[in-house]
Coordinates of C-alpha atoms in Angstrom, one line a residue:
X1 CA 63.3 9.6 15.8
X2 CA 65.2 11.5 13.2
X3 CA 62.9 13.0 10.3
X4 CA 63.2 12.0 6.9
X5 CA 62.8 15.5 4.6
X6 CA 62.2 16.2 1.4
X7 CA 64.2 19.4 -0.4
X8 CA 63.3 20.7 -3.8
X9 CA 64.1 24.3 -5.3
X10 CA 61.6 26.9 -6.1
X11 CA 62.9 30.1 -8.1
X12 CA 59.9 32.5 -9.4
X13 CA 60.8 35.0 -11.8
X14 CA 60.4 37.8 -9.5
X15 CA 62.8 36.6 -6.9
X16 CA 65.1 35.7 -9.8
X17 CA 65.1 39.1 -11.1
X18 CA 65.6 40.6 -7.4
X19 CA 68.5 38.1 -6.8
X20 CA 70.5 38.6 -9.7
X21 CA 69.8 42.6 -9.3
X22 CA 71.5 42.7 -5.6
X23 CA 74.2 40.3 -6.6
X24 CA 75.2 42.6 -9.9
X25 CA 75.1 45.7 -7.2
X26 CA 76.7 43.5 -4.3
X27 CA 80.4 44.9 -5.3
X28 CA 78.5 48.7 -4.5
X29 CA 76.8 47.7 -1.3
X30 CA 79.6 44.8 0.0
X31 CA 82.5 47.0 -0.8
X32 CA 82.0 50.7 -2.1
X33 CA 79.5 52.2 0.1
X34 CA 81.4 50.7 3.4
X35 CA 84.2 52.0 1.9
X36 CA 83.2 55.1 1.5
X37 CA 81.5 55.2 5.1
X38 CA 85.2 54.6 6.1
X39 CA 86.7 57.2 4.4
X40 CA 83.3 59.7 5.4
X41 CA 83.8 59.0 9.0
X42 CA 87.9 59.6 8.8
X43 CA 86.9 62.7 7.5
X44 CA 84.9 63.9 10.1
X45 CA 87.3 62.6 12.8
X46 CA 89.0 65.8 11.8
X47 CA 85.2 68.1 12.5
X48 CA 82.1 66.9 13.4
X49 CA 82.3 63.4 14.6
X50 CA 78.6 63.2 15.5
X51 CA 77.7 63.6 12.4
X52 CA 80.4 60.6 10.9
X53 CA 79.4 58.1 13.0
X54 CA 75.6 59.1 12.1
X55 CA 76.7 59.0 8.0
X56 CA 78.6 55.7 9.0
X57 CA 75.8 53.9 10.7
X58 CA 73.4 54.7 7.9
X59 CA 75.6 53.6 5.7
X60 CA 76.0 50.4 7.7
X61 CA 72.2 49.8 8.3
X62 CA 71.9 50.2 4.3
X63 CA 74.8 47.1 3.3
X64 CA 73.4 45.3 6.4
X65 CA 69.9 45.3 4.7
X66 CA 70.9 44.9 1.4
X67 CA 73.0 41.6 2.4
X68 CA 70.0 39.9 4.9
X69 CA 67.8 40.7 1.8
X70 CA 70.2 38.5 -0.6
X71 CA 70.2 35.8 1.7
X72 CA 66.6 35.8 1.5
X73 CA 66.5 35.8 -2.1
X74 CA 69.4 33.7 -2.3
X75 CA 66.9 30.4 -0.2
X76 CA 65.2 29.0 -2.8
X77 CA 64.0 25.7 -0.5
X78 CA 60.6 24.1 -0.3
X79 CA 61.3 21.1 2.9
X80 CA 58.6 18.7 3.5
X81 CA 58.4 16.0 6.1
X82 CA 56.0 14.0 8.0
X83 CA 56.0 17.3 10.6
X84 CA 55.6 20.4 8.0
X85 CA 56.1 22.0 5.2
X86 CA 59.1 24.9 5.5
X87 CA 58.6 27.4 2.6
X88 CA 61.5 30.0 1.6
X89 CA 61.6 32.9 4.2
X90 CA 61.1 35.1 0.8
X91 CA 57.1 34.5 1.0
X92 CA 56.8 34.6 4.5
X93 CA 57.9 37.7 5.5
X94 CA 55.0 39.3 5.7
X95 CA 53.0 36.1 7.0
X96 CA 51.7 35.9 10.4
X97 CA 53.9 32.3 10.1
X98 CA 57.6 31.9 10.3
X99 CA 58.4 29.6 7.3
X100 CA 57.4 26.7 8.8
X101 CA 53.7 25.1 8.9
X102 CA 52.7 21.8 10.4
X103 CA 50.5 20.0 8.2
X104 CA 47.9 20.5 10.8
X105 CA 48.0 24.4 10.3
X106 CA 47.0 24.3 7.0
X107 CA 43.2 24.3 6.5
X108 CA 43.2 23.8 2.8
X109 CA 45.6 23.7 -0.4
X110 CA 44.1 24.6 -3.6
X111 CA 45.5 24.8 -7.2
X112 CA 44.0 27.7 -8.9
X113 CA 44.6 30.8 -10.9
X114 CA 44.1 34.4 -10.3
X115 CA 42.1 35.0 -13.2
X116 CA 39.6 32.5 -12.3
X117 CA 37.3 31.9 -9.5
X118 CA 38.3 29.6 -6.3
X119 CA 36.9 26.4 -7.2
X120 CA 36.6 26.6 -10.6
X121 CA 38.7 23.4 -12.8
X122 CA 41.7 24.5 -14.2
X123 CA 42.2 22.0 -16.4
X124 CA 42.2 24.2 -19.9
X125 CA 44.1 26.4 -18.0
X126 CA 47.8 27.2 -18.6
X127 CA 50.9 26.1 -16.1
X128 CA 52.0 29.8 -16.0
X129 CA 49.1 30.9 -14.3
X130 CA 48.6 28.3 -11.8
X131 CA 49.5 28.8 -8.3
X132 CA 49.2 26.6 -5.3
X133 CA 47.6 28.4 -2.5
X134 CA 47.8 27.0 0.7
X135 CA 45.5 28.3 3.2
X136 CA 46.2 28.3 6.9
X137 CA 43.8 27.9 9.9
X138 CA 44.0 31.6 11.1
X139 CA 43.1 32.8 7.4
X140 CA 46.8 33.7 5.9
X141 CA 47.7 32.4 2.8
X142 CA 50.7 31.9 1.3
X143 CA 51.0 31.3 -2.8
X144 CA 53.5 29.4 -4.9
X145 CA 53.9 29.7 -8.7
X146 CA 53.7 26.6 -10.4
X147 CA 55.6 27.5 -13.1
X148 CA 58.7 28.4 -10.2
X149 CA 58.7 24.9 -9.8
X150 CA 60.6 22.1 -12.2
X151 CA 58.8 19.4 -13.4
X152 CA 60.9 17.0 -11.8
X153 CA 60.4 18.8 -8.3
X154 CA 57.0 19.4 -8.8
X155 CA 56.6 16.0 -9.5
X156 CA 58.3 15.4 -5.8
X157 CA 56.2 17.8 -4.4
X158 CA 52.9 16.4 -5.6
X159 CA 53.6 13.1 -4.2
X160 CA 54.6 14.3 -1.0
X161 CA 51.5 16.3 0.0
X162 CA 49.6 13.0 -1.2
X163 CA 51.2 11.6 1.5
X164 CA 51.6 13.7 4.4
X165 CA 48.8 16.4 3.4
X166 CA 45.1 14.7 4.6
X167 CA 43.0 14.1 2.0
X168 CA 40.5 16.0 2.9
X169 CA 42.2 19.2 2.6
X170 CA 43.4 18.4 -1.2
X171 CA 41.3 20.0 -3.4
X172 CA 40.4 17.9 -7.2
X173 CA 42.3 20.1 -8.7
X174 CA 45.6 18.6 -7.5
X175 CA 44.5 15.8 -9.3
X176 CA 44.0 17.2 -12.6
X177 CA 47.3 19.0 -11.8
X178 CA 49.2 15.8 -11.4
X179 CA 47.4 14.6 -14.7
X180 CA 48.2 17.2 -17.0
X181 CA 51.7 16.8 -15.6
X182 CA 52.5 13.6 -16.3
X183 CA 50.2 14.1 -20.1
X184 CA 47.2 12.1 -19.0
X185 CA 43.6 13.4 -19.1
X186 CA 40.8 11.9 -15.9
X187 CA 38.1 10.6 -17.3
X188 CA 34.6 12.6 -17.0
X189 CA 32.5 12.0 -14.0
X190 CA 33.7 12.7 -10.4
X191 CA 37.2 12.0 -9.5
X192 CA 38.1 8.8 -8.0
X193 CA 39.6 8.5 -4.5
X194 CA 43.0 10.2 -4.2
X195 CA 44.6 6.8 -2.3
X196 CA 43.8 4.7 -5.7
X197 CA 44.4 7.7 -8.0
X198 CA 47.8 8.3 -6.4
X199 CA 48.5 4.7 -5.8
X200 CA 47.9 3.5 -9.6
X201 CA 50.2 6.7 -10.6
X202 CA 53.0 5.5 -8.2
X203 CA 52.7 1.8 -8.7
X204 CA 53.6 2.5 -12.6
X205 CA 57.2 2.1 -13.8
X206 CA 57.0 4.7 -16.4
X207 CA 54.8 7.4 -17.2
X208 CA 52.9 7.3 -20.6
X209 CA 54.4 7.7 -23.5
X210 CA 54.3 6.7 -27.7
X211 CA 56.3 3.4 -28.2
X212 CA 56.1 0.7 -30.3
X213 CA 57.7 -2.7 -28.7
X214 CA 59.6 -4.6 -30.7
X215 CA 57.7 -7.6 -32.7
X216 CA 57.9 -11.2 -32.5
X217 CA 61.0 -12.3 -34.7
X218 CA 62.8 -9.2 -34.9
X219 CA 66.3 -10.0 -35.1
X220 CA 69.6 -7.8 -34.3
X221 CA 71.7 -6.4 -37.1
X222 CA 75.2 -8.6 -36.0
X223 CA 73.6 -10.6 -33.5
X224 CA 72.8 -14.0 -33.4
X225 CA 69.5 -13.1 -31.4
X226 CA 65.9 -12.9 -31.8
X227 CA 62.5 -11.6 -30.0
X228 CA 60.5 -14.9 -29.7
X229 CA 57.8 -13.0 -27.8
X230 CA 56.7 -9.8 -25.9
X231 CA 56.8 -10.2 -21.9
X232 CA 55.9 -6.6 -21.1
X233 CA 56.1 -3.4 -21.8
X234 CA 54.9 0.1 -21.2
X235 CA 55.8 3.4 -20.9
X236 CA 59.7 4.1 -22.5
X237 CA 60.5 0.4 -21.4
X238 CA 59.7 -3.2 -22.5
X239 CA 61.0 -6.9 -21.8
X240 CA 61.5 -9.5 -24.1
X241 CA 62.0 -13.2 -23.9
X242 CA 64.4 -14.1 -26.9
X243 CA 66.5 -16.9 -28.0
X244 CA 70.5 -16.5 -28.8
X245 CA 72.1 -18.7 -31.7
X246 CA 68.3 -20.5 -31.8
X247 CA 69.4 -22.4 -28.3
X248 CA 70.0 -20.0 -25.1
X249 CA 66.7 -18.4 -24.2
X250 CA 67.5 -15.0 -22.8
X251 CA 65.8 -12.3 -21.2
X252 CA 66.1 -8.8 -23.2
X253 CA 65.3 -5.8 -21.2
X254 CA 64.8 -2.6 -23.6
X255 CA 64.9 1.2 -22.6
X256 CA 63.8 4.1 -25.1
X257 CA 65.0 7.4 -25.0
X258 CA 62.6 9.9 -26.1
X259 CA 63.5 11.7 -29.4
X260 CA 63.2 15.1 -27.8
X261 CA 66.1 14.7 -25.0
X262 CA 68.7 17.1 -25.2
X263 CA 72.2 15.8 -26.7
X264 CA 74.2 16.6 -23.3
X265 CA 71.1 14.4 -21.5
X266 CA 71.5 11.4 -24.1
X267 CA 75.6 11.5 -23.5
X268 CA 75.5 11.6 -19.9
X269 CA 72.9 8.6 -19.4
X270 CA 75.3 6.6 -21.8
X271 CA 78.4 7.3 -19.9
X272 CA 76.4 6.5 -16.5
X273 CA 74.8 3.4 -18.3
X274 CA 78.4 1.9 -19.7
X275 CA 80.1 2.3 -16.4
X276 CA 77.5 0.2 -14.2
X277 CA 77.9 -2.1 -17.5
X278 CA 81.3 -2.8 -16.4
X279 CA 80.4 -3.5 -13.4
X280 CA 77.3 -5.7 -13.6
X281 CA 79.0 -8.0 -16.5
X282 CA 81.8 -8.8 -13.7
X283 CA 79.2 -10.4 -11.2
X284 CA 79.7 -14.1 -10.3
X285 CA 76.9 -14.9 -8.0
X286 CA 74.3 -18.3 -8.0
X287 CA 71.4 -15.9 -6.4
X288 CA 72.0 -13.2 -9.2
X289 CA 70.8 -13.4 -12.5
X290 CA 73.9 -13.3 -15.1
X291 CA 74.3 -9.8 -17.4
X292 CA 75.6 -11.5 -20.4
X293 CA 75.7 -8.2 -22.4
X294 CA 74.6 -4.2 -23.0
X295 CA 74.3 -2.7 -26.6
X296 CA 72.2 0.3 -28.1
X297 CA 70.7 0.8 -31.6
X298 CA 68.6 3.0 -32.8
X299 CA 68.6 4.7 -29.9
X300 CA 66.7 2.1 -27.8
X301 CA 69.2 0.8 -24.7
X302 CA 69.4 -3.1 -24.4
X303 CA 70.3 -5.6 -21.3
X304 CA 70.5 -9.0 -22.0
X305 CA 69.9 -11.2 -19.2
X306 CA 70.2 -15.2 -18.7
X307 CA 66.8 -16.5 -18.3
X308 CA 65.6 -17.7 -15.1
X309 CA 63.0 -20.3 -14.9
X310 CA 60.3 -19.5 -11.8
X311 CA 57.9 -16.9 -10.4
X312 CA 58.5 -13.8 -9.1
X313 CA 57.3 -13.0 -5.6
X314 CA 54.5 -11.0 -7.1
X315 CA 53.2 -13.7 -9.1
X316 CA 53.1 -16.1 -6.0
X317 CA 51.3 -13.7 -3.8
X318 CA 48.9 -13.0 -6.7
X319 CA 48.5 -16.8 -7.0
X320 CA 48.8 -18.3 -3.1
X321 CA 47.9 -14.9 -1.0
X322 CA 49.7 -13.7 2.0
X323 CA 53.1 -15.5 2.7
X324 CA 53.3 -17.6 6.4
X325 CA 56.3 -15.9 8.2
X326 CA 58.1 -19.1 8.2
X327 CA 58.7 -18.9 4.7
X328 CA 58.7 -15.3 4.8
X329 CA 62.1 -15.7 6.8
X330 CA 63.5 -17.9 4.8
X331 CA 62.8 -16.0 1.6
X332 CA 64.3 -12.7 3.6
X333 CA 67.5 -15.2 5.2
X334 CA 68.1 -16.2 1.4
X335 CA 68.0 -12.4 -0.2
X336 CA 70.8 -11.6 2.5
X337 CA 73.3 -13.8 0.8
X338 CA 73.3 -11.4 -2.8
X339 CA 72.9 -8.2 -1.2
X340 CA 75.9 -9.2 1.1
X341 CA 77.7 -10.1 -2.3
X342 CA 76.9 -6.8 -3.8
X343 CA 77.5 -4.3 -0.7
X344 CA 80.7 -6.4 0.3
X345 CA 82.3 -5.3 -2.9
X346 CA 85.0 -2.9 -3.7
X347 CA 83.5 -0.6 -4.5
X348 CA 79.8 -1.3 -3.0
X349 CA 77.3 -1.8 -5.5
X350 CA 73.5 -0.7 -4.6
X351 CA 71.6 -3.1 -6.2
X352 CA 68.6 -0.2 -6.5
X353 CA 65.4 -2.5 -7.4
X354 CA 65.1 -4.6 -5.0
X355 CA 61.0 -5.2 -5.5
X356 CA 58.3 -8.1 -5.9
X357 CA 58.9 -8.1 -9.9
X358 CA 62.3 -8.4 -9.5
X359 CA 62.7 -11.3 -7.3
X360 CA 62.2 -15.1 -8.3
X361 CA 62.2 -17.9 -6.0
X362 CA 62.7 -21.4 -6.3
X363 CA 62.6 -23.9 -3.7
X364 CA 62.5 -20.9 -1.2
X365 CA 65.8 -19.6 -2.7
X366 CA 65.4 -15.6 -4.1
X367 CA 67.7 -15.2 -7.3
X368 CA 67.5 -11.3 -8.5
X369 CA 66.3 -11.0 -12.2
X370 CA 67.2 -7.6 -13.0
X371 CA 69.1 -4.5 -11.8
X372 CA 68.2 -0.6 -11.8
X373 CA 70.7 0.1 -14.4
X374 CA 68.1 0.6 -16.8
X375 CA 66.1 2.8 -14.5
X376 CA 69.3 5.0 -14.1
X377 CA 69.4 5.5 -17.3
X378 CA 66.0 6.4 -18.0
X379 CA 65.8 9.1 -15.3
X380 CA 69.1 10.4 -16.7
X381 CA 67.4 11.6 -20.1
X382 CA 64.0 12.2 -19.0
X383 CA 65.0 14.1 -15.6
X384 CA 62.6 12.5 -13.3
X385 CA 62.6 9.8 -11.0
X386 CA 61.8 5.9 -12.7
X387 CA 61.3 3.2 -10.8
X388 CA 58.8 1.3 -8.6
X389 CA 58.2 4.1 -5.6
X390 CA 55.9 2.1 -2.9
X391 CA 59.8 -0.2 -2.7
X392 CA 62.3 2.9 -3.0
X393 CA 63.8 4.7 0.2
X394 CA 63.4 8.0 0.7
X395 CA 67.0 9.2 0.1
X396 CA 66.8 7.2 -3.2
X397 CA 64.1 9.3 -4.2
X398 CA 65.9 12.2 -3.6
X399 CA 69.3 10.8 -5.7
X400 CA 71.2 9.6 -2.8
X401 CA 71.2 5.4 -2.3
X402 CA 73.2 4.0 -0.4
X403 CA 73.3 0.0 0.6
X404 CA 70.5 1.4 3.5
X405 CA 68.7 2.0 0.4
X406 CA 68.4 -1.6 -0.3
X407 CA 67.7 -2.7 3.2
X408 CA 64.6 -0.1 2.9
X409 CA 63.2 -2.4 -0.6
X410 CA 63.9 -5.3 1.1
X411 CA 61.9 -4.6 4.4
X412 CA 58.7 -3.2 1.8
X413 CA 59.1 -6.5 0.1
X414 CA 58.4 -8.1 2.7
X415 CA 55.3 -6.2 3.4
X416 CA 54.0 -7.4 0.5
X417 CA 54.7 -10.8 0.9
X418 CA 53.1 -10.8 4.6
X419 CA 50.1 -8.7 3.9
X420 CA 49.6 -9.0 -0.3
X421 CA 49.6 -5.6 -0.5
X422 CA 52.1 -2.7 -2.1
X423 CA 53.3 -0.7 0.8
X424 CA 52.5 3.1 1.0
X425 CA 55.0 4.7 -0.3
X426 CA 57.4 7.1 1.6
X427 CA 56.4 5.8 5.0
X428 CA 57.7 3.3 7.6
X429 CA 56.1 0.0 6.9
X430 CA 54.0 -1.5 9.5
X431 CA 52.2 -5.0 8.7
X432 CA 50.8 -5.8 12.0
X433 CA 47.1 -4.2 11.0
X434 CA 46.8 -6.8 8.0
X435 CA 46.1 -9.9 8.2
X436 CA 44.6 -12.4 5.3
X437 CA 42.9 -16.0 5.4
X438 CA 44.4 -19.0 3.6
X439 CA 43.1 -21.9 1.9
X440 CA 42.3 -23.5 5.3
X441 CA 40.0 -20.7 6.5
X442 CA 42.7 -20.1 9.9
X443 CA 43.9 -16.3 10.1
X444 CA 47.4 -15.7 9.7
X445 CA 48.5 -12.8 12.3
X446 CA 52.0 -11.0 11.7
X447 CA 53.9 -11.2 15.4
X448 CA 55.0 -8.6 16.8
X449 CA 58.8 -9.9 16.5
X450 CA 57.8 -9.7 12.4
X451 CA 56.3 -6.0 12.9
X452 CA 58.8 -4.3 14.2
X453 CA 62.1 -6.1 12.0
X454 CA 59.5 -4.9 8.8
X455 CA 59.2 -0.9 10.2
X456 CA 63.2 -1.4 11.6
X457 CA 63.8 -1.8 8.3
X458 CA 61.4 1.0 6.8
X459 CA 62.3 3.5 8.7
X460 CA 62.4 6.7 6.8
X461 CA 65.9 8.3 8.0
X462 CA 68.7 6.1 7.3
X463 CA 70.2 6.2 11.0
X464 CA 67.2 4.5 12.3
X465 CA 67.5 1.7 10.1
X466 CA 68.9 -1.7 10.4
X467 CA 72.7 -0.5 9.4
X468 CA 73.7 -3.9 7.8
X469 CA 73.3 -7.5 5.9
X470 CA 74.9 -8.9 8.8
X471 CA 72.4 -7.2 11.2
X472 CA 69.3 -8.1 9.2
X473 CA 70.5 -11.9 9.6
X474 CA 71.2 -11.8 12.8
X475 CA 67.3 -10.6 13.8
X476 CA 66.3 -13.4 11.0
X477 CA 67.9 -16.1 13.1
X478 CA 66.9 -14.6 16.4
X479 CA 63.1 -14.8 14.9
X480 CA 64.1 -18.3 13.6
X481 CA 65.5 -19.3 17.4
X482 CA 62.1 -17.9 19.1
X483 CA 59.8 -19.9 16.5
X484 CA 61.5 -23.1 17.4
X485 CA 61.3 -22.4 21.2
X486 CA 57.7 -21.5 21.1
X487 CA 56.9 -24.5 19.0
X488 CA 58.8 -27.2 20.7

């Protein structure tokens, strides 16, 4: 099976001063110094060769060195995947490691700082001095700065040892860590577990943040359209359900940009946001929700959306429980039909958000509600990743969806809707271990037929996915076809 990996950059401010020293004297050790062994060893062509070709091969060893060391310095990469961690070959050359580590080599990972004991909380203590120490079963360590570390990787980085890393060899400071980094505080008392820590952080749209929704009866300067009441909201995002011209009730999705984004950020996101405007407002589809209009004022972003009368997926599970597979399949067949719509186009569009909220059914039919325009735009001017991460593929994550991408949401959606629960994120989805009781008291088992079209869909590398629509239907109906045989 090919492994999924994770990439992110780490740049300390020593290797960032060593870099940019060779690469100021490169045009002395690429080109001067060989040239000058050249013109040495011509010279003693003419005497004592012996002691040219000894000049020249110092000479030689001296560029040779000085261009492996740049190309050390120059490999700024932290890889994770379910196998390892690979660190730059800058901090391990003096390990007893090569830059790679299974997870199972590392005997504990511990945020700390050199002026403080190990163990001791770090939670008054500044980001410039923490380090993330990971120590390995034979006793050698090897140290990354925080502070060499973006937010936004960091951010990555944190969620991918909660995944991959045990959690018994996670000290609590990796909790406060990801506290402090995304401006929360844990209450006092022990910690709770990590799995409902890090599950409650990833199961939130947006990270915390000072906004005031809009109230009910705010009306739009030039628009016939008013907020009749709040639906949500939370975080730099909200959703409204409004009325247009006091008849049409619409949907009104609304998406703040903080006042401290840089100007460049803000102008980027709009151009990103306008151009998959375009393209949502030329969507004709029954099983897609109609984008009537985007506007912005006051610097808060606005989608208006025809309202759809139903309930999502996540309010039926919440409601019924567990889904039968029967209607499972039909719920999966009927998705098929939009995403075909959207990936069919010219060019393809990647619907992005395909997840439980997003997703209302009626009669067994799934219309999309919403898009993850919005989200786009968000992580534009904040620099991080938005969105629901238990339903996002891996490569998604990492800023490169493709229609595989939605095939991924899809197969976690219908995790949830076989076993009621969110699916871990960042892993291939396997249902078969859940099971839940409905009304009747009789246990409803996922087959092994359901299983495996849930983790083909899952899988973490793209390649090893279901490749299509078309293919996604075709194991629907073959499921479909074995039900009715078994049955009749």
């Amino acid at each position: 099976m090919a492994n999924f990996e994770l990439t992110i950059k780490y740049l300390s401010n020593d290797t960032a001063y060593w870099r940019n020293l060779m690469l100021l004297f490169s045009p002395i050790w690429g080109i001067a110094i060989p040239l000058i062994g050249l013109w040495v060893f011509a010279a003693y062509l003419f005497g004592n060769a012996f002691a040219g070709i000894l000049i020249v091969a110092a000479l030689l060893v001296f560029t040779m060195t000085c261009f492996f060391a740049t190309m050390l310095l120059m490999d700024t990469r932290i890889t994770l995947s379910k196998n390892g961690i690979r660190f730059p070959p800058i901090l391990t050359i003096l390990s007893a490691y090569t830059n790679e580590a299974a997870w199972s080599k590392i005997k504990q990972l511990q945020v700390s700082s050199p002026l403080q004991p190990n163990g001791a909380s770090v939670a008054n203590t500044p980001l410039s001095e923490l380090h993330l120490r990971f120590e390995m079963v034979d006793a050698d360590e090897i140290s990354l700065v925080v502070e060499a570390i973006s937010s936004n990787d960091l951010e990555k980085l944190l969620m991918a040892l909660s995944v991959w890393l045990p959690e018994e060899k996670r000290d609590a400071n990796l909790l406060l860590l990801k506290q402090r980094l995304d401006g929360t505080a844990i209450a006092a008392g022990d910690p709770p577990s990590y799995t409902k820590i890090w599950q409650d952080e990833l199961d939130s749209r947006f990270s915390a943040t000072a906004f005031m929704p809009l109230e009910p009866g705010h009306a739009f300067a030039n628009r016939s359209l008013v907020v009749v009441r709040q639906l949500a909201f939370g975080g730099l995002s909200a959703v409204y359900f409004c009325q247009e011209g006091g008849v049409n009730n619409r949907i009104l999705k609304e998406s703040v940009v903080p006042t401290n984004t840089k100007q460049e950020l803000k102008l980027k996101a709009k151009e990103m946001f306008e151009r998959e405007a375009a393209i949502l407002l030329q969507l004709n589809h029954e099983q897609i929700v109609k984008v009537i209009q985007f506007f912005s004022e006051d610097d808060r972003t606005y989608i208006l959306l025809e309202y759809v009368d139903g309930k999502t997926l996540r309010q039926i599970v919440g409601e019924q429980g567990c889904q039968p597979e029967d209607r499972v399949i039909r719920i999966a067949q009927s998705l098929c039909r939009p995403l075909s719509y959207l990936h069919d186009r010219n060019p393809s569009i990647i619907h992005k958000d395909i997840s439980p909220e997003n997703i209302v059914v009626q009669d067994d039919q799934a219309i999309i509600i919403d898009f993850g325009a919005a989200n786009e735009f968000l992580g534009t001017v904040t620099s991080t990743m938005v969105g629901k991460q238990a339903y996002v593929a891996p490569e998604q994550f990492a800023g490169r969806a493709s229609a595989s991408s939605d095939l991924y949401s899809l197969g976690a959606t219908l995790y949830f809707l076989l076993t009621g629960t969110d699916p871990v994120p960042l892993t291939c989805s396997s249902p078969k271990e859940f099971f839940c009781v409905d009304s009747t008291s009789s246990q409803m088992v996922v087959s092994n037929e359901m299983d495996q079209f849930v983790k083909d869909l899952t899988e973490l590398e793209r390649s090893d996915r279901l490749m299509s629509v078309n293919a996604v239907l075709e194991r629907l109906e073959a499921m479909t076809q074995s039900k009715r045989q078994s049955s009749s």
